[in-house]
């Protein structure tokens, strides 16, 4: 799947130069013959057109790669460009010529084991940055596990450095065991057992990972039912529910452990783009999405925002158009040579009618994919509130909260001078991952609460976790206002709705993920639900799928243009021999050699 690195760089440099000339008002020929040439098609052919359906990370990535290769691209987006990655203006929050307060679907988290998204960030020009938007990433230095009614666990959070020489299984076990005993205060036998389970996965062959661990819940794999509540809370619930909005009792071990493996070696400085925990140094649209859209416009990409894709008619063996519905209910059809369906799965599959599904039965399997709620709420404070320089996992919160104080990362920005009414000094950003468990303030689930009640409940749970160690971290008197993602609606009614849900990963769902290339020759899929290496609902997965969809399109049309590089997650080379040995044992029906049961 990896392309020729030098060829790709030469190609991208030329495309970037063309984009720069456009941005400076220069003249760059966009004739059909030249477009066909850049797309790698025969001389004199018409420049191929592509409709990208969805303007989130997957759609914008596909548009970026296609435009660099000479395709005429139009992106159709229902709401706002950037999808769940965008930031939003808080309505009515700006006075005195300032910008509106920034709200987020969820705070940004771009770990160092992401490899594809950072490459795209480097290719988005940003004034004063040698490496484009990538230079807007700022590393966190700490991580806090906030415990309610007990001592918090505060960890330094940075690359530990590459260990000298190849790592042996024994060294890996001792390292993990020492970290869990020293930093997380787990009993020795539990720390040792978890370290052994990590070793089992790292030395498992790909066949065992797919055939066994994909069908094994994380809770079962790490034997959480036999362990202490601390082990369960930290290593089962904390890793799954609080981070990826799924439950340890059903989450696929393959999905969870794949990312745990990449994250672990990121900590060791292996195969990474940067530090393990990074955020943006400004609201997301300012630091990333708006510059990206400007750059794509310079490459010739057109954007149509405000109409929803409701159907993909199928005729004569191809998608014949995309039916859009305007806000007033009017329907119209747009046509292109090719279509990249880059909407979230819960929206995309509604557009796949019976004829299209009959043409490619894999589309129907995507109906089994599940989504859940993981939604952001921001609290705006009138005083700086540096809880820690990093993310906080509120392990004991009923609603599985994670949070971060964002303003501390906004380099060179004076919040009172730039945003809101001049009084806000901090944007405390929170993700709510559990919407079906009763809270502590009202005894109701988040879905049963009104929006005001959700805000008060979350604030109470934050204070319970942060104000219980002898100091007042969050003060009621400092709370200026709050903003809950408007994608959530109908709260407190019998029909709560969330228009922007998160794909979750119960056991066995990998087999329901479609490929980017469908059996319909002009339809390609992109999105974090498509089968990609990272196998987790992330911006990295969305970016990789967009690249993968473009490669599939290039293959379909026989283009000679360079393929997009799709970088896999890092795998430690010193474990490859053990994985080959495990493949032999797996074929014989034997367990992994390190598996103690």
mmCIF file of C-alpha atoms in Angstrom, residues 405-411 413 415 425-427:
data_model
loop_
_atom_site.group_PDB
_atom_site.id
_atom_site.type_symbol
_atom_site.label_atom_id
_atom_site.label_comp_id
_atom_site.label_asym_id
_atom_site.label_seq_id
_atom_site.Cartn_x
_atom_site.Cartn_y
_atom_site.Cartn_z
ATOM 1 C CA UNK A 405 -7.802 23.094 29.533
ATOM 2 C CA UNK A 406 -7.280 24.387 25.995
ATOM 3 C CA UNK A 407 -6.311 28.023 26.478
ATOM 4 C CA UNK A 408 -2.890 27.150 27.879
ATOM 5 C CA UNK A 409 -1.944 25.834 24.430
ATOM 6 C CA UNK A 410 -3.137 28.850 22.456
ATOM 7 C CA UNK A 411 0.238 30.434 21.895
ATOM 8 C CA UNK A 413 -3.508 34.519 21.774
ATOM 9 C CA UNK A 415 -8.422 35.207 25.079
ATOM 10 C CA UNK A 425 -9.712 33.367 30.259
ATOM 11 C CA UNK A 426 -10.089 29.588 29.885
ATOM 12 C CA UNK A 427 -11.884 27.092 27.650
#
